[in-house]
Amino acid sequence: MRKPFIAGNWKMNTSHQAAKSLASGLVDQIGNVTTVDMAVCPPFVYLQLVAKALGSSNIAFGAQDVYFERNGAFTGEISAEMLKDICCTYVIVGHSERRHVIGETDELINKKLSAAINGGLLPILCVGELHEEREAGKTDEVVVNQLKKGLAGICKERVQAVTIAYEPVWAIGTGKTATSDQAQEVHAMIRKLLAEMYDESIAQELRIQYGGSAKPSNTAELMACPDVDGLLVGGASLKVEDFSAMIKTVE
Ligand code: PEP
């Protein structure tokens, strides 16, 4: 039985004060929930103040990116070891905005994923097709390629640290959610691929989140899909009421 996992990606949003009140508000509303794994991923500069605000609640925190080197002359980058040093649990790797806006390649994403696991973090590996790729009937091909390249060289023992997030790019931040049938179809395909790449027990164990305009009103329907094990939430994670409502729905 896979425990549901809901994570909030705050992206490049909030401020010192806003991050603090968002985290404190979530602690008040959902800090005691035990049946759902919960995490928030604030911008790097607010990680420690959010960690403090989350305190000993059941809400973990994660980073939105990581570099693959441990330390050294890599101006502007943050290593897995540094994130672990501040007690960070999760890290998002290969988010579509990093792939398509910043230009990250599958090879770079694979190095980051590997470094995150080696550094003791739990990476959330994001995959998903562009609108034109879906229209061209290439969804499975794109997602399979991203997963094979993203997980290259990651053995059975190490892959257990990973959560996969299926995020159709056309649904991110657009208000256009994938239907539950569309989500389930790709999630089932991903699980089948994991069984081929690893084995059936790994495929059954790994959690696959859906991401793309998830909000309180579509949480129940998406989470009712047998292969949707959680959500990666952007916009709705910036509002205490919305993110809390989603957690309570899943609880
Ligand atoms: C995301 O940033 O991963 C995301 C899914 O954003 P949104 O929920 O706003 O579509």
CSV table of N, CA, C and O in Angstrom, one decimal, residues 85-165:
chain,number,residue,atom,x,y,z
A,85,ASP,N,22.6,19.2,5.0
A,85,ASP,CA,23.1,19.8,6.2
A,85,ASP,C,22.1,20.7,6.9
A,85,ASP,O,22.2,20.9,8.1
A,86,ILE,N,21.1,21.2,6.2
A,86,ILE,CA,20.1,22.0,6.8
A,86,ILE,C,18.8,21.1,7.0
A,86,ILE,O,17.7,21.6,7.2
A,87,CYS,N,19.0,19.8,7.0
A,87,CYS,CA,17.9,18.8,7.3
A,87,CYS,C,16.8,18.8,6.3
A,87,CYS,O,15.6,18.5,6.6
A,88,CYS,N,17.1,19.1,5.0
A,88,CYS,CA,16.2,19.1,3.9
A,88,CYS,C,15.9,17.6,3.6
A,88,CYS,O,16.8,16.8,3.6
A,89,THR,N,14.6,17.3,3.3
A,89,THR,CA,14.3,15.9,3.0
A,89,THR,C,14.2,15.6,1.5
A,89,THR,O,14.7,14.6,1.0
A,90,TYR,N,13.5,16.5,0.8
A,90,TYR,CA,13.2,16.2,-0.6
A,90,TYR,C,13.9,17.2,-1.5
A,90,TYR,O,14.3,18.3,-1.1
A,91,VAL,N,14.0,16.9,-2.8
A,91,VAL,CA,14.4,17.9,-3.8
A,91,VAL,C,13.7,17.5,-5.1
A,91,VAL,O,13.5,16.4,-5.5
A,92,ILE,N,13.1,18.6,-5.7
A,92,ILE,CA,12.5,18.4,-7.1
A,92,ILE,C,13.6,18.4,-8.1
A,92,ILE,O,14.5,19.3,-8.1
A,93,VAL,N,13.6,17.5,-9.0
A,93,VAL,CA,14.6,17.4,-10.1
A,93,VAL,C,13.9,17.3,-11.4
A,93,VAL,O,13.0,16.5,-11.6
A,94,GLY,N,14.4,18.1,-12.4
A,94,GLY,CA,13.8,18.0,-13.7
A,94,GLY,C,12.5,18.6,-13.9
A,94,GLY,O,11.7,18.2,-14.8
A,95,HIS,N,12.1,19.6,-13.1
A,95,HIS,CA,10.8,20.3,-13.2
A,95,HIS,C,10.7,20.8,-14.7
A,95,HIS,O,11.7,21.2,-15.2
A,96,SER,N,9.5,20.9,-15.2
A,96,SER,CA,9.4,21.3,-16.6
A,96,SER,C,9.9,22.7,-16.9
A,96,SER,O,10.4,23.0,-17.9
A,97,GLU,N,9.8,23.5,-15.8
A,97,GLU,CA,10.3,24.9,-16.0
A,97,GLU,C,11.8,24.9,-16.1
A,97,GLU,O,12.4,25.7,-16.8
A,98,ARG,N,12.5,24.0,-15.4
A,98,ARG,CA,13.9,23.9,-15.5
A,98,ARG,C,14.3,23.2,-16.9
A,98,ARG,O,15.3,23.6,-17.5
A,99,ARG,N,13.5,22.3,-17.3
A,99,ARG,CA,13.8,21.7,-18.6
A,99,ARG,C,13.6,22.7,-19.8
A,99,ARG,O,14.4,22.9,-20.6
A,100,HIS,N,12.4,23.3,-19.7
A,100,HIS,CA,12.0,24.1,-20.9
A,100,HIS,C,12.3,25.6,-20.8
A,100,HIS,O,12.4,26.3,-21.9
A,101,VAL,N,12.5,26.2,-19.6
A,101,VAL,CA,12.8,27.6,-19.5
A,101,VAL,C,14.3,27.7,-19.3
A,101,VAL,O,15.0,28.5,-20.0
A,102,ILE,N,14.9,26.9,-18.4
A,102,ILE,CA,16.3,27.1,-18.1
A,102,ILE,C,17.1,26.2,-19.1
A,102,ILE,O,18.3,26.5,-19.3
A,103,GLY,N,16.5,25.2,-19.7
A,103,GLY,CA,17.2,24.4,-20.7
A,103,GLY,C,18.0,23.2,-20.2
A,103,GLY,O,19.0,22.8,-20.8
A,104,GLU,N,17.5,22.6,-19.1
A,104,GLU,CA,18.2,21.4,-18.5
A,104,GLU,C,18.0,20.2,-19.4
A,104,GLU,O,16.9,20.0,-19.9
A,105,THR,N,19.0,19.4,-19.6
A,105,THR,CA,18.9,18.2,-20.4
A,105,THR,C,18.6,17.0,-19.5
A,105,THR,O,18.9,17.0,-18.3
A,106,ASP,N,18.2,15.9,-20.2
A,106,ASP,CA,18.0,14.7,-19.4
A,106,ASP,C,19.3,14.2,-18.8
A,106,ASP,O,19.3,13.6,-17.7
A,107,GLU,N,20.5,14.5,-19.4
A,107,GLU,CA,21.8,14.0,-18.9
A,107,GLU,C,22.1,14.8,-17.6
A,107,GLU,O,22.5,14.2,-16.6
A,108,LEU,N,21.8,16.1,-17.6
A,108,LEU,CA,22.1,16.9,-16.4
A,108,LEU,C,21.1,16.5,-15.3
A,108,LEU,O,21.5,16.3,-14.1
A,109,ILE,N,19.9,16.3,-15.7
A,109,ILE,CA,18.9,15.9,-14.7
A,109,ILE,C,19.3,14.5,-14.0
A,109,ILE,O,19.1,14.3,-12.8
A,110,ASN,N,19.8,13.6,-14.8
A,110,ASN,CA,20.2,12.3,-14.3
A,110,ASN,C,21.4,12.5,-13.3
A,110,ASN,O,21.4,11.8,-12.3
A,111,LYS,N,22.3,13.4,-13.6
A,111,LYS,CA,23.4,13.6,-12.7
A,111,LYS,C,22.9,14.2,-11.4
A,111,LYS,O,23.4,13.9,-10.3
A,112,LYS,N,21.9,15.1,-11.5
A,112,LYS,CA,21.4,15.8,-10.3
A,112,LYS,C,20.6,14.7,-9.5
A,112,LYS,O,20.7,14.7,-8.2
A,113,LEU,N,19.9,13.9,-10.1
A,113,LEU,CA,19.1,12.8,-9.4
A,113,LEU,C,20.0,11.9,-8.7
A,113,LEU,O,19.8,11.6,-7.5
A,114,SER,N,21.1,11.5,-9.4
A,114,SER,CA,22.1,10.6,-8.7
A,114,SER,C,22.7,11.3,-7.5
A,114,SER,O,22.9,10.7,-6.5
A,115,ALA,N,23.1,12.5,-7.7
A,115,ALA,CA,23.8,13.3,-6.6
A,115,ALA,C,22.8,13.5,-5.4
A,115,ALA,O,23.2,13.4,-4.3
A,116,ALA,N,21.6,13.7,-5.7
A,116,ALA,CA,20.6,13.9,-4.7
A,116,ALA,C,20.5,12.6,-3.8
A,116,ALA,O,20.5,12.6,-2.6
A,117,ILE,N,20.4,11.4,-4.5
A,117,ILE,CA,20.3,10.2,-3.8
A,117,ILE,C,21.6,9.9,-3.0
A,117,ILE,O,21.5,9.6,-1.8
A,118,ASN,N,22.7,10.1,-3.6
A,118,ASN,CA,24.0,9.9,-2.9
A,118,ASN,C,24.1,10.8,-1.7
A,118,ASN,O,24.7,10.5,-0.7
A,119,GLY,N,23.5,12.0,-1.8
A,119,GLY,CA,23.6,13.0,-0.7
A,119,GLY,C,22.5,12.7,0.4
A,119,GLY,O,22.4,13.5,1.4
A,120,GLY,N,21.7,11.7,0.2
A,120,GLY,CA,20.7,11.3,1.2
A,120,GLY,C,19.4,12.1,1.1
A,120,GLY,O,18.6,12.1,2.1
A,121,LEU,N,19.2,12.7,0.0
A,121,LEU,CA,17.9,13.4,-0.2
A,121,LEU,C,16.9,12.4,-0.9
A,121,LEU,O,17.3,11.4,-1.5
A,122,LEU,N,15.6,12.8,-0.9
A,122,LEU,CA,14.6,12.0,-1.6
A,122,LEU,C,14.1,12.8,-2.8
A,122,LEU,O,13.4,13.8,-2.7
A,123,PRO,N,14.6,12.5,-4.0
A,123,PRO,CA,14.3,13.3,-5.2
A,123,PRO,C,12.9,13.0,-5.7
A,123,PRO,O,12.4,11.9,-5.7
A,124,ILE,N,12.3,14.1,-6.2
A,124,ILE,CA,11.0,14.0,-7.0
A,124,ILE,C,11.4,14.2,-8.4
A,124,ILE,O,11.7,15.4,-8.8
A,125,LEU,N,11.4,13.2,-9.3
A,125,LEU,CA,11.8,13.3,-10.7
A,125,LEU,C,10.5,13.7,-11.5
A,125,LEU,O,9.6,12.9,-11.6
A,126,CYS,N,10.6,14.9,-12.1
A,126,CYS,CA,9.4,15.3,-12.9
A,126,CYS,C,9.6,14.9,-14.4
A,126,CYS,O,10.7,15.1,-15.0
A,127,VAL,N,8.5,14.4,-15.0
A,127,VAL,CA,8.5,14.1,-16.4
A,127,VAL,C,7.2,14.6,-17.0
A,127,VAL,O,6.2,14.7,-16.2
A,128,GLY,N,7.1,14.8,-18.3
A,128,GLY,CA,5.8,15.2,-18.9
A,128,GLY,C,6.0,15.7,-20.2
A,128,GLY,O,7.1,16.3,-20.6
A,129,GLU,N,5.0,15.6,-21.0
A,129,GLU,CA,5.0,16.0,-22.4
A,129,GLU,C,4.5,17.4,-22.7
A,129,GLU,O,3.7,17.9,-21.9
A,130,LEU,N,5.0,18.1,-23.7
A,130,LEU,CA,4.5,19.4,-24.2
A,130,LEU,C,3.1,19.1,-24.9
A,130,LEU,O,2.8,18.0,-25.3
A,131,HIS,N,2.4,20.2,-25.0
A,131,HIS,CA,1.1,20.1,-25.7
A,131,HIS,C,1.2,19.5,-27.1
A,131,HIS,O,0.5,18.6,-27.5
A,132,GLU,N,2.2,20.0,-27.8
A,132,GLU,CA,2.3,19.6,-29.2
A,132,GLU,C,2.7,18.1,-29.3
A,132,GLU,O,2.4,17.4,-30.2
A,133,GLU,N,3.5,17.7,-28.3
A,133,GLU,CA,3.9,16.2,-28.2
A,133,GLU,C,2.6,15.4,-28.0
A,133,GLU,O,2.5,14.3,-28.6
A,134,ARG,N,1.8,15.8,-27.1
A,134,ARG,CA,0.5,15.1,-26.9
A,134,ARG,C,-0.3,15.0,-28.1
A,134,ARG,O,-0.8,14.0,-28.5
A,135,GLU,N,-0.5,16.2,-28.7
A,135,GLU,CA,-1.3,16.3,-30.0
A,135,GLU,C,-0.7,15.3,-31.1
A,135,GLU,O,-1.5,14.8,-31.9
A,136,ALA,N,0.6,15.2,-31.1
A,136,ALA,CA,1.2,14.3,-32.1
A,136,ALA,C,1.2,12.9,-31.7
A,136,ALA,O,1.9,12.0,-32.3
A,137,GLY,N,0.6,12.5,-30.5
A,137,GLY,CA,0.5,11.2,-30.1
A,137,GLY,C,1.8,10.6,-29.5
A,137,GLY,O,2.1,9.4,-29.5
A,138,LYS,N,2.7,11.6,-29.0
A,138,LYS,CA,4.0,11.2,-28.6
A,138,LYS,C,4.2,11.2,-27.1
A,138,LYS,O,5.3,11.1,-26.5
A,139,THR,N,3.1,11.2,-26.3
A,139,THR,CA,3.2,11.3,-24.9
A,139,THR,C,4.0,10.2,-24.3
A,139,THR,O,4.9,10.4,-23.5
A,140,ASP,N,3.6,8.9,-24.6
A,140,ASP,CA,4.3,7.8,-24.0
A,140,ASP,C,5.8,7.8,-24.4
A,140,ASP,O,6.7,7.6,-23.5
A,141,GLU,N,6.1,8.1,-25.6
A,141,GLU,CA,7.5,8.1,-26.1
A,141,GLU,C,8.3,9.1,-25.3
A,141,GLU,O,9.4,8.9,-24.9
A,142,VAL,N,7.8,10.3,-25.1
A,142,VAL,CA,8.5,11.4,-24.4
A,142,VAL,C,8.7,11.0,-23.0
A,142,VAL,O,9.8,11.1,-22.4
A,143,VAL,N,7.7,10.5,-22.3
A,143,VAL,CA,7.8,10.2,-20.9
A,143,VAL,C,8.7,9.0,-20.7
A,143,VAL,O,9.6,9.0,-19.8
A,144,VAL,N,8.6,8.0,-21.6
A,144,VAL,CA,9.5,6.8,-21.4
A,144,VAL,C,11.0,7.3,-21.6
A,144,VAL,O,11.9,6.9,-20.8
A,145,ASN,N,11.2,8.1,-22.6
A,145,ASN,CA,12.6,8.6,-22.8
A,145,ASN,C,13.1,9.4,-21.6
A,145,ASN,O,14.2,9.2,-21.2
A,146,GLN,N,12.3,10.3,-21.1
A,146,GLN,CA,12.7,11.1,-19.9
A,146,GLN,C,13.0,10.2,-18.7
A,146,GLN,O,13.9,10.4,-18.0
A,147,LEU,N,12.2,9.2,-18.5
A,147,LEU,CA,12.4,8.3,-17.4
A,147,LEU,C,13.6,7.4,-17.6
A,147,LEU,O,14.4,7.3,-16.7
A,148,LYS,N,13.8,6.9,-18.8
A,148,LYS,CA,15.0,6.0,-19.0
A,148,LYS,C,16.2,6.8,-18.9
A,148,LYS,O,17.2,6.4,-18.3
A,149,LYS,N,16.3,8.0,-19.4
A,149,LYS,CA,17.5,8.9,-19.3
A,149,LYS,C,17.6,9.4,-17.9
A,149,LYS,O,18.7,9.5,-17.4
A,150,GLY,N,16.5,9.8,-17.3
A,150,GLY,CA,16.6,10.4,-15.9
A,150,GLY,C,17.1,9.3,-14.9
A,150,GLY,O,17.8,9.6,-13.9
A,151,LEU,N,16.7,8.1,-15.1
A,151,LEU,CA,17.0,7.0,-14.1
A,151,LEU,C,18.2,6.2,-14.6
A,151,LEU,O,18.5,5.2,-13.9
A,152,ALA,N,18.9,6.6,-15.6
A,152,ALA,CA,20.0,5.8,-16.1
A,152,ALA,C,21.1,5.6,-15.0
A,152,ALA,O,21.4,6.6,-14.3
A,153,GLY,N,21.5,4.4,-14.8
A,153,GLY,CA,22.5,4.1,-13.9
A,153,GLY,C,22.0,4.1,-12.4
A,153,GLY,O,22.8,3.9,-11.5
A,154,ILE,N,20.8,4.3,-12.2
A,154,ILE,CA,20.2,4.2,-10.8
A,154,ILE,C,19.7,2.8,-10.6
A,154,ILE,O,18.7,2.4,-11.2
A,155,CYS,N,20.4,2.1,-9.7
A,155,CYS,CA,20.1,0.7,-9.4
A,155,CYS,C,18.8,0.6,-8.6
A,155,CYS,O,18.3,1.6,-8.0
A,156,LYS,N,18.4,-0.7,-8.4
A,156,LYS,CA,17.2,-1.0,-7.7
A,156,LYS,C,17.2,-0.5,-6.2
A,156,LYS,O,16.2,0.0,-5.7
A,157,GLU,N,18.3,-0.6,-5.6
A,157,GLU,CA,18.4,-0.1,-4.2
A,157,GLU,C,18.3,1.4,-4.1
A,157,GLU,O,17.6,1.9,-3.2
A,158,ARG,N,18.9,2.1,-5.1
A,158,ARG,CA,18.9,3.6,-5.0
A,158,ARG,C,17.6,4.2,-5.5
A,158,ARG,O,17.1,5.2,-5.0
A,159,VAL,N,16.9,3.5,-6.4
A,159,VAL,CA,15.7,4.1,-7.0
A,159,VAL,C,14.5,4.2,-6.0
A,159,VAL,O,13.6,4.9,-6.1
A,160,GLN,N,14.7,3.4,-4.9
A,160,GLN,CA,13.6,3.4,-3.8
A,160,GLN,C,13.5,4.8,-3.2
A,160,GLN,O,12.5,5.1,-2.5
A,161,ALA,N,14.5,5.6,-3.3
A,161,ALA,CA,14.5,7.0,-2.8
A,161,ALA,C,13.6,7.9,-3.6
A,161,ALA,O,13.3,9.0,-3.2
A,162,VAL,N,13.3,7.5,-4.8
A,162,VAL,CA,12.7,8.4,-5.8
A,162,VAL,C,11.2,8.4,-5.8
A,162,VAL,O,10.5,7.3,-5.7
A,163,THR,N,10.6,9.6,-6.0
A,163,THR,CA,9.2,9.7,-6.3
A,163,THR,C,9.1,10.2,-7.8
A,163,THR,O,10.0,11.1,-8.1
A,164,ILE,N,8.2,9.7,-8.6
A,164,ILE,CA,8.1,10.2,-9.9
A,164,ILE,C,6.9,11.2,-9.9
A,164,ILE,O,5.9,10.9,-9.3
A,165,ALA,N,7.1,12.3,-10.6
A,165,ALA,CA,5.9,13.2,-10.8
A,165,ALA,C,5.6,13.3,-12.3
A,165,ALA,O,6.5,13.8,-13.0
